[in-house]
């Protein structure tokens, strides 16, 4: 499989355990010791270009808990199904993914309006499912910064060094910028843009609804794009449900 095809298929991966949904961009927030957050995700992606068309679905579960020392750890599992057609060739992709990720707070302002956090991720994938062929998928380390501008406005920025496995160990820099606007105390509008080396930026819009202090529902619609110089037409939808305890 060519690097170009692999990069395009990477757009179908929703990275379920890497960020608290529905956004891909991470906040610098860290759970307090003893606090936990469980999350379920469902996503669907479609990718079209002049030379390829691909479709994928993802389902994932993640559990994050604060362990103290300004640190939280997250374990996640996901199952994806994807297919790509290049000319008359059809590729069946996907499989199971398991991950361990976390965040450690490096700095926080006295009034807690801004913070800087170290982020990290290790993941493995079994391309066929069933737990028989686990192989290294991703290793990533980065920084997440969050700034509360006012009672209703908040921004986040990410910078990550991501090493993709699958036998290639290709390194790429990734980034993300996100904005939250609190329409009401329980409903926020979300906007973000994020990208990775060799890929055009993705733009996304969504919302987060918190009907109770414990429950949270999210939805995001995104427009992923392919490698620089290759026109594409694609879209992605993510739905998340989270419970904090």
PDB file of C-alpha atoms in Angstrom:
ATOM      1  CA  UNK A   1       0.000   0.000   0.000  1.00  0.00           C
ATOM      2  CA  UNK A   2       1.389   3.404  -0.976  1.00  0.00           C
ATOM      3  CA  UNK A   3       2.102   6.159   1.536  1.00  0.00           C
ATOM      4  CA  UNK A   4      -0.511   8.272  -0.253  1.00  0.00           C
ATOM      5  CA  UNK A   5      -3.204   5.644   0.300  1.00  0.00           C
ATOM      6  CA  UNK A   6      -2.129   5.096   3.915  1.00  0.00           C
ATOM      7  CA  UNK A   7      -2.304   8.841   4.619  1.00  0.00           C
ATOM      8  CA  UNK A   8      -5.780   9.030   3.139  1.00  0.00           C
ATOM      9  CA  UNK A   9      -7.019   6.065   5.147  1.00  0.00           C
ATOM     10  CA  UNK A  10      -5.628   7.712   8.291  1.00  0.00           C
ATOM     11  CA  UNK A  11      -8.361  10.316   7.890  1.00  0.00           C
ATOM     12  CA  UNK A  12     -10.910   7.592   8.659  1.00  0.00           C
ATOM     13  CA  UNK A  13      -9.422   6.962  12.108  1.00  0.00           C
ATOM     14  CA  UNK A  14     -11.221   8.937  14.830  1.00  0.00           C
ATOM     15  CA  UNK A  15      -8.597   8.444  17.555  1.00  0.00           C
ATOM     16  CA  UNK A  16     -11.285   7.674  20.092  1.00  0.00           C
ATOM     17  CA  UNK A  17      -9.055   7.450  23.124  1.00  0.00           C
ATOM     18  CA  UNK A  18      -6.818  10.384  22.400  1.00  0.00           C
ATOM     19  CA  UNK A  19      -9.148  13.239  23.347  1.00  0.00           C
ATOM     20  CA  UNK A  20     -12.324  13.815  25.310  1.00  0.00           C
ATOM     21  CA  UNK A  21     -14.980  14.034  22.608  1.00  0.00           C
ATOM     22  CA  UNK A  22     -16.496  15.256  20.584  1.00  0.00           C
ATOM     23  CA  UNK A  23     -13.456  17.395  19.686  1.00  0.00           C
ATOM     24  CA  UNK A  24     -10.131  16.017  18.450  1.00  0.00           C
ATOM     25  CA  UNK A  25      -8.226  18.945  20.002  1.00  0.00           C
ATOM     26  CA  UNK A  26      -7.411  18.220  23.640  1.00  0.00           C
ATOM     27  CA  UNK A  27      -7.937  20.595  26.534  1.00  0.00           C
ATOM     28  CA  UNK A  28      -5.339  21.070  29.260  1.00  0.00           C
ATOM     29  CA  UNK A  29      -7.884  19.997  31.893  1.00  0.00           C
ATOM     30  CA  UNK A  30      -6.798  17.167  34.195  1.00  0.00           C
ATOM     31  CA  UNK A  31      -9.187  15.117  36.326  1.00  0.00           C
ATOM     32  CA  UNK A  32      -8.703  15.418  40.078  1.00  0.00           C
ATOM     33  CA  UNK A  33      -7.504  12.381  41.986  1.00  0.00           C
ATOM     34  CA  UNK A  34     -10.338   9.864  42.359  1.00  0.00           C
ATOM     35  CA  UNK A  35     -12.505  11.446  39.636  1.00  0.00           C
ATOM     36  CA  UNK A  36     -13.248   9.376  36.540  1.00  0.00           C
ATOM     37  CA  UNK A  37     -14.872   9.867  33.155  1.00  0.00           C
ATOM     38  CA  UNK A  38     -16.271   7.129  30.932  1.00  0.00           C
ATOM     39  CA  UNK A  39     -16.982   7.842  27.287  1.00  0.00           C
ATOM     40  CA  UNK A  40     -18.561   6.060  24.316  1.00  0.00           C
ATOM     41  CA  UNK A  41     -18.022   7.194  20.721  1.00  0.00           C
ATOM     42  CA  UNK A  42     -19.571   6.396  17.345  1.00  0.00           C
ATOM     43  CA  UNK A  43     -18.267   7.895  14.113  1.00  0.00           C
ATOM     44  CA  UNK A  44     -18.652   7.627  10.377  1.00  0.00           C
ATOM     45  CA  UNK A  45     -16.276   8.931   7.693  1.00  0.00           C
ATOM     46  CA  UNK A  46     -16.403   9.194   3.895  1.00  0.00           C
ATOM     47  CA  UNK A  47     -13.438  10.169   1.730  1.00  0.00           C
ATOM     48  CA  UNK A  48     -13.446  10.929  -1.987  1.00  0.00           C
ATOM     49  CA  UNK A  49     -10.630  12.014  -4.299  1.00  0.00           C
ATOM     50  CA  UNK A  50      -9.805  11.868  -7.997  1.00  0.00           C
ATOM     51  CA  UNK A  51      -8.140   8.470  -7.551  1.00  0.00           C
ATOM     52  CA  UNK A  52      -9.806   6.856  -4.512  1.00  0.00           C
ATOM     53  CA  UNK A  53     -12.981   6.573  -2.482  1.00  0.00           C
ATOM     54  CA  UNK A  54     -13.145   5.209   1.059  1.00  0.00           C
ATOM     55  CA  UNK A  55     -15.687   4.766   3.845  1.00  0.00           C
ATOM     56  CA  UNK A  56     -15.239   3.926   7.519  1.00  0.00           C
ATOM     57  CA  UNK A  57     -17.117   3.559  10.807  1.00  0.00           C
ATOM     58  CA  UNK A  58     -15.695   3.597  14.350  1.00  0.00           C
ATOM     59  CA  UNK A  59     -17.028   2.584  17.746  1.00  0.00           C
ATOM     60  CA  UNK A  60     -15.031   3.153  20.910  1.00  0.00           C
ATOM     61  CA  UNK A  61     -15.040   3.118  24.705  1.00  0.00           C
ATOM     62  CA  UNK A  62     -12.623   4.991  26.976  1.00  0.00           C
ATOM     63  CA  UNK A  63     -12.141   5.411  30.720  1.00  0.00           C
ATOM     64  CA  UNK A  64     -10.042   8.213  32.226  1.00  0.00           C
ATOM     65  CA  UNK A  65      -9.268   8.645  35.938  1.00  0.00           C
ATOM     66  CA  UNK A  66      -7.256  11.154  37.945  1.00  0.00           C
ATOM     67  CA  UNK A  67      -4.446   9.462  39.875  1.00  0.00           C
ATOM     68  CA  UNK A  68      -3.006  12.514  41.627  1.00  0.00           C
ATOM     69  CA  UNK A  69       0.185  14.508  41.037  1.00  0.00           C
ATOM     70  CA  UNK A  70      -1.664  16.517  38.374  1.00  0.00           C
ATOM     71  CA  UNK A  71      -2.022  13.410  36.209  1.00  0.00           C
ATOM     72  CA  UNK A  72      -4.852  11.455  34.618  1.00  0.00           C
ATOM     73  CA  UNK A  73      -4.613   8.169  32.729  1.00  0.00           C
ATOM     74  CA  UNK A  74      -6.927   6.933  29.996  1.00  0.00           C
ATOM     75  CA  UNK A  75      -7.455   3.428  28.625  1.00  0.00           C
ATOM     76  CA  UNK A  76      -9.448   2.947  25.445  1.00  0.00           C
ATOM     77  CA  UNK A  77     -10.642   0.291  23.033  1.00  0.00           C
ATOM     78  CA  UNK A  78     -12.101   0.826  19.578  1.00  0.00           C
ATOM     79  CA  UNK A  79     -13.280  -1.161  16.595  1.00  0.00           C
ATOM     80  CA  UNK A  80     -13.183   0.261  13.078  1.00  0.00           C
ATOM     81  CA  UNK A  81     -14.321  -0.952   9.690  1.00  0.00           C
ATOM     82  CA  UNK A  82     -13.093   0.735   6.519  1.00  0.00           C
ATOM     83  CA  UNK A  83     -12.918   0.006   2.816  1.00  0.00           C
ATOM     84  CA  UNK A  84     -11.081   1.824   0.044  1.00  0.00           C
ATOM     85  CA  UNK A  85     -11.450   1.475  -3.696  1.00  0.00           C
ATOM     86  CA  UNK A  86      -8.583   2.471  -5.987  1.00  0.00           C
ATOM     87  CA  UNK A  87      -9.499   1.801  -9.585  1.00  0.00           C
ATOM     88  CA  UNK A  88     -10.663  -1.809  -9.647  1.00  0.00           C
ATOM     89  CA  UNK A  89      -8.763  -2.708  -6.438  1.00  0.00           C
ATOM     90  CA  UNK A  90     -10.724  -2.926  -3.189  1.00  0.00           C
ATOM     91  CA  UNK A  91      -8.935  -2.773   0.189  1.00  0.00           C
ATOM     92  CA  UNK A  92     -10.608  -3.946   3.401  1.00  0.00           C
ATOM     93  CA  UNK A  93      -9.163  -2.161   6.434  1.00  0.00           C
ATOM     94  CA  UNK A  94      -9.937  -1.528  10.078  1.00  0.00           C
ATOM     95  CA  UNK A  95      -9.656  -3.864  13.053  1.00  0.00           C
ATOM     96  CA  UNK A  96      -9.378  -3.400  16.814  1.00  0.00           C
ATOM     97  CA  UNK A  97      -7.360  -0.735  18.615  1.00  0.00           C
ATOM     98  CA  UNK A  98      -6.332  -0.488  22.264  1.00  0.00           C
ATOM     99  CA  UNK A  99      -4.607   2.514  23.767  1.00  0.00           C
ATOM    100  CA  UNK A 100      -3.108   3.994  26.895  1.00  0.00           C
ATOM    101  CA  UNK A 101      -2.939   7.765  27.054  1.00  0.00           C
ATOM    102  CA  UNK A 102      -2.638  10.448  29.680  1.00  0.00           C
ATOM    103  CA  UNK A 103      -2.071  14.052  30.663  1.00  0.00           C
ATOM    104  CA  UNK A 104       0.204  15.617  33.275  1.00  0.00           C
ATOM    105  CA  UNK A 105      -0.198  19.237  34.283  1.00  0.00           C
ATOM    106  CA  UNK A 106       2.989  21.284  33.857  1.00  0.00           C
ATOM    107  CA  UNK A 107       1.660  24.714  34.847  1.00  0.00           C
ATOM    108  CA  UNK A 108      -1.565  26.410  35.913  1.00  0.00           C
ATOM    109  CA  UNK A 109      -2.319  30.061  36.655  1.00  0.00           C
ATOM    110  CA  UNK A 110      -3.354  31.057  40.165  1.00  0.00           C
ATOM    111  CA  UNK A 111      -6.956  31.683  39.101  1.00  0.00           C
ATOM    112  CA  UNK A 112      -7.024  28.481  36.967  1.00  0.00           C
ATOM    113  CA  UNK A 113      -7.940  30.439  33.841  1.00  0.00           C
ATOM    114  CA  UNK A 114      -5.007  29.001  31.880  1.00  0.00           C
ATOM    115  CA  UNK A 115      -2.983  25.801  31.991  1.00  0.00           C
ATOM    116  CA  UNK A 116      -0.287  23.885  30.121  1.00  0.00           C
ATOM    117  CA  UNK A 117      -0.330  20.076  30.058  1.00  0.00           C
ATOM    118  CA  UNK A 118       1.946  17.319  28.751  1.00  0.00           C
ATOM    119  CA  UNK A 119       0.025  14.723  26.691  1.00  0.00           C
ATOM    120  CA  UNK A 120       1.103  11.227  25.670  1.00  0.00           C
ATOM    121  CA  UNK A 121      -0.326   8.188  23.874  1.00  0.00           C
ATOM    122  CA  UNK A 122       0.589   4.579  23.101  1.00  0.00           C
ATOM    123  CA  UNK A 123      -1.669   2.424  20.955  1.00  0.00           C
ATOM    124  CA  UNK A 124      -1.713  -0.978  19.282  1.00  0.00           C
ATOM    125  CA  UNK A 125      -3.915  -2.334  16.513  1.00  0.00           C
ATOM    126  CA  UNK A 126      -5.039  -5.795  15.493  1.00  0.00           C
ATOM    127  CA  UNK A 127      -5.912  -5.326  11.785  1.00  0.00           C
ATOM    128  CA  UNK A 128      -8.054  -8.454  11.588  1.00  0.00           C
ATOM    129  CA  UNK A 129      -9.659  -8.298  15.025  1.00  0.00           C
ATOM    130  CA  UNK A 130      -9.866 -11.176  17.466  1.00  0.00           C
ATOM    131  CA  UNK A 131      -6.661 -10.320  19.336  1.00  0.00           C
ATOM    132  CA  UNK A 132      -4.292 -12.441  17.252  1.00  0.00           C
ATOM    133  CA  UNK A 133      -2.082  -9.869  15.486  1.00  0.00           C
ATOM    134  CA  UNK A 134      -1.484  -6.906  17.780  1.00  0.00           C
ATOM    135  CA  UNK A 135       1.102  -4.477  16.410  1.00  0.00           C
ATOM    136  CA  UNK A 136       2.321  -1.021  17.378  1.00  0.00           C
ATOM    137  CA  UNK A 137       0.116   1.683  15.840  1.00  0.00           C
ATOM    138  CA  UNK A 138       0.899   5.103  17.313  1.00  0.00           C
ATOM    139  CA  UNK A 139       3.224   6.789  19.794  1.00  0.00           C
ATOM    140  CA  UNK A 140       2.628  10.447  20.479  1.00  0.00           C
ATOM    141  CA  UNK A 141       3.799  13.114  22.909  1.00  0.00           C
ATOM    142  CA  UNK A 142       2.734  16.730  22.912  1.00  0.00           C
ATOM    143  CA  UNK A 143       1.545  19.855  24.700  1.00  0.00           C
ATOM    144  CA  UNK A 144      -1.997  21.115  25.303  1.00  0.00           C
ATOM    145  CA  UNK A 145      -2.715  24.710  26.344  1.00  0.00           C
ATOM    146  CA  UNK A 146      -6.105  26.039  27.454  1.00  0.00           C
ATOM    147  CA  UNK A 147      -7.130  29.642  28.119  1.00  0.00           C
ATOM    148  CA  UNK A 148     -10.447  30.873  29.546  1.00  0.00           C
ATOM    149  CA  UNK A 149     -11.076  34.281  27.993  1.00  0.00           C
ATOM    150  CA  UNK A 150     -14.331  35.033  29.827  1.00  0.00           C
ATOM    151  CA  UNK A 151     -17.302  33.238  31.337  1.00  0.00           C
ATOM    152  CA  UNK A 152     -18.465  32.169  27.846  1.00  0.00           C
ATOM    153  CA  UNK A 153     -15.293  31.922  25.766  1.00  0.00           C
ATOM    154  CA  UNK A 154     -12.500  29.355  25.936  1.00  0.00           C
ATOM    155  CA  UNK A 155      -9.698  28.350  23.535  1.00  0.00           C
ATOM    156  CA  UNK A 156      -7.358  25.359  23.295  1.00  0.00           C
ATOM    157  CA  UNK A 157      -4.124  24.750  21.357  1.00  0.00           C
ATOM    158  CA  UNK A 158      -2.248  21.467  20.758  1.00  0.00           C
ATOM    159  CA  UNK A 159       1.153  20.593  19.318  1.00  0.00           C
ATOM    160  CA  UNK A 160       2.021  16.898  19.039  1.00  0.00           C
ATOM    161  CA  UNK A 161       4.819  14.735  17.680  1.00  0.00           C
ATOM    162  CA  UNK A 162       3.197  11.561  16.375  1.00  0.00           C
ATOM    163  CA  UNK A 163       5.053   8.404  15.295  1.00  0.00           C
ATOM    164  CA  UNK A 164       2.908   6.062  13.205  1.00  0.00           C
ATOM    165  CA  UNK A 165       3.848   2.382  13.337  1.00  0.00           C
ATOM    166  CA  UNK A 166       2.630  -0.388  11.001  1.00  0.00           C
ATOM    167  CA  UNK A 167       6.286  -1.154  10.226  1.00  0.00           C
ATOM    168  CA  UNK A 168       7.124   2.312   8.875  1.00  0.00           C
ATOM    169  CA  UNK A 169       7.749   4.394  12.022  1.00  0.00           C
ATOM    170  CA  UNK A 170       6.933   7.542  10.083  1.00  0.00           C
ATOM    171  CA  UNK A 171       7.099  10.687  12.223  1.00  0.00           C
ATOM    172  CA  UNK A 172       4.732  13.611  11.710  1.00  0.00           C
ATOM    173  CA  UNK A 173       3.966  16.811  13.585  1.00  0.00           C
ATOM    174  CA  UNK A 174       0.296  17.413  14.407  1.00  0.00           C
ATOM    175  CA  UNK A 175      -1.505  20.519  15.688  1.00  0.00           C
ATOM    176  CA  UNK A 176      -4.962  21.634  16.750  1.00  0.00           C
ATOM    177  CA  UNK A 177      -6.831  24.846  17.609  1.00  0.00           C
ATOM    178  CA  UNK A 178     -10.294  24.849  19.209  1.00  0.00           C
ATOM    179  CA  UNK A 179     -12.845  27.375  20.456  1.00  0.00           C
ATOM    180  CA  UNK A 180     -15.778  26.893  22.844  1.00  0.00           C
ATOM    181  CA  UNK A 181     -18.679  29.341  23.224  1.00  0.00           C
ATOM    182  CA  UNK A 182     -21.111  28.741  26.097  1.00  0.00           C
ATOM    183  CA  UNK A 183     -24.548  29.645  24.734  1.00  0.00           C
ATOM    184  CA  UNK A 184     -26.110  28.647  28.055  1.00  0.00           C
ATOM    185  CA  UNK A 185     -24.636  27.047  31.197  1.00  0.00           C
ATOM    186  CA  UNK A 186     -25.431  23.595  29.746  1.00  0.00           C
ATOM    187  CA  UNK A 187     -24.929  24.104  25.982  1.00  0.00           C
ATOM    188  CA  UNK A 188     -21.694  25.053  24.183  1.00  0.00           C
ATOM    189  CA  UNK A 189     -20.930  25.572  20.504  1.00  0.00           C
ATOM    190  CA  UNK A 190     -17.592  24.128  19.337  1.00  0.00           C
ATOM    191  CA  UNK A 191     -15.276  24.957  16.445  1.00  0.00           C
ATOM    192  CA  UNK A 192     -11.849  23.539  15.694  1.00  0.00           C
ATOM    193  CA  UNK A 193      -9.226  23.129  13.033  1.00  0.00           C
ATOM    194  CA  UNK A 194      -6.478  20.525  13.172  1.00  0.00           C
ATOM    195  CA  UNK A 195      -3.928  18.976  10.898  1.00  0.00           C
ATOM    196  CA  UNK A 196      -0.890  16.803  10.443  1.00  0.00           C
ATOM    197  CA  UNK A 197       2.243  17.035   8.354  1.00  0.00           C
ATOM    198  CA  UNK A 198       1.566  16.225   4.647  1.00  0.00           C
ATOM    199  CA  UNK A 199      -2.209  16.686   5.160  1.00  0.00           C
ATOM    200  CA  UNK A 200      -4.395  19.722   4.637  1.00  0.00           C
ATOM    201  CA  UNK A 201      -6.124  21.151   7.747  1.00  0.00           C
ATOM    202  CA  UNK A 202      -9.507  19.793   8.811  1.00  0.00           C
ATOM    203  CA  UNK A 203     -12.297  22.114   9.959  1.00  0.00           C
ATOM    204  CA  UNK A 204     -15.057  20.972  12.312  1.00  0.00           C
ATOM    205  CA  UNK A 205     -18.168  22.387  14.005  1.00  0.00           C
ATOM    206  CA  UNK A 206     -20.248  20.871  16.780  1.00  0.00           C
ATOM    207  CA  UNK A 207     -21.918  21.223  20.142  1.00  0.00           C
ATOM    208  CA  UNK A 208     -21.688  19.857  23.671  1.00  0.00           C
ATOM    209  CA  UNK A 209     -24.772  19.473  25.875  1.00  0.00           C
ATOM    210  CA  UNK A 210     -24.472  18.882  29.631  1.00  0.00           C
ATOM    211  CA  UNK A 211     -28.014  18.162  30.899  1.00  0.00           C
ATOM    212  CA  UNK A 212     -26.723  17.215  34.385  1.00  0.00           C
ATOM    213  CA  UNK A 213     -23.374  17.742  36.159  1.00  0.00           C
ATOM    214  CA  UNK A 214     -22.481  14.110  35.392  1.00  0.00           C
ATOM    215  CA  UNK A 215     -23.809  13.500  31.889  1.00  0.00           C
ATOM    216  CA  UNK A 216     -22.474  15.021  28.667  1.00  0.00           C
ATOM    217  CA  UNK A 217     -23.513  14.544  25.033  1.00  0.00           C
ATOM    218  CA  UNK A 218     -21.518  15.777  22.051  1.00  0.00           C
ATOM    219  CA  UNK A 219     -21.714  15.914  18.270  1.00  0.00           C
ATOM    220  CA  UNK A 220     -19.160  17.087  15.699  1.00  0.00           C
ATOM    221  CA  UNK A 221     -19.191  17.372  11.910  1.00  0.00           C
ATOM    222  CA  UNK A 222     -15.823  17.698  10.156  1.00  0.00           C
ATOM    223  CA  UNK A 223     -14.408  18.067   6.646  1.00  0.00           C
ATOM    224  CA  UNK A 224     -11.154  16.075   6.494  1.00  0.00           C
ATOM    225  CA  UNK A 225      -8.934  16.686   3.472  1.00  0.00           C
ATOM    226  CA  UNK A 226      -6.116  14.755   1.837  1.00  0.00           C
ATOM    227  CA  UNK A 227      -2.475  15.338   1.037  1.00  0.00           C
ATOM    228  CA  UNK A 228      -1.349  18.725  -0.198  1.00  0.00           C
ATOM    229  CA  UNK A 229      -1.842  18.922  -3.929  1.00  0.00           C
ATOM    230  CA  UNK A 230      -4.619  16.290  -4.055  1.00  0.00           C
ATOM    231  CA  UNK A 231      -8.199  17.525  -4.223  1.00  0.00           C
ATOM    232  CA  UNK A 232     -10.661  15.613  -2.049  1.00  0.00           C
ATOM    233  CA  UNK A 233     -14.269  15.669  -0.960  1.00  0.00           C
ATOM    234  CA  UNK A 234     -15.012  14.072   2.378  1.00  0.00           C
ATOM    235  CA  UNK A 235     -16.890  14.418   5.635  1.00  0.00           C
ATOM    236  CA  UNK A 236     -16.906  12.924   9.110  1.00  0.00           C
ATOM    237  CA  UNK A 237     -19.470  12.775  11.925  1.00  0.00           C
ATOM    238  CA  UNK A 238     -18.681  11.976  15.578  1.00  0.00           C
ATOM    239  CA  UNK A 239     -21.199  11.374  18.378  1.00  0.00           C
ATOM    240  CA  UNK A 240     -20.097  10.965  22.011  1.00  0.00           C
ATOM    241  CA  UNK A 241     -21.694  10.218  25.363  1.00  0.00           C
ATOM    242  CA  UNK A 242     -19.754  10.713  28.592  1.00  0.00           C
ATOM    243  CA  UNK A 243     -20.455  10.144  32.277  1.00  0.00           C
ATOM    244  CA  UNK A 244     -18.337  11.599  35.065  1.00  0.00           C
ATOM    245  CA  UNK A 245     -18.181   9.945  38.484  1.00  0.00           C
TER     246      UNK A 245
END
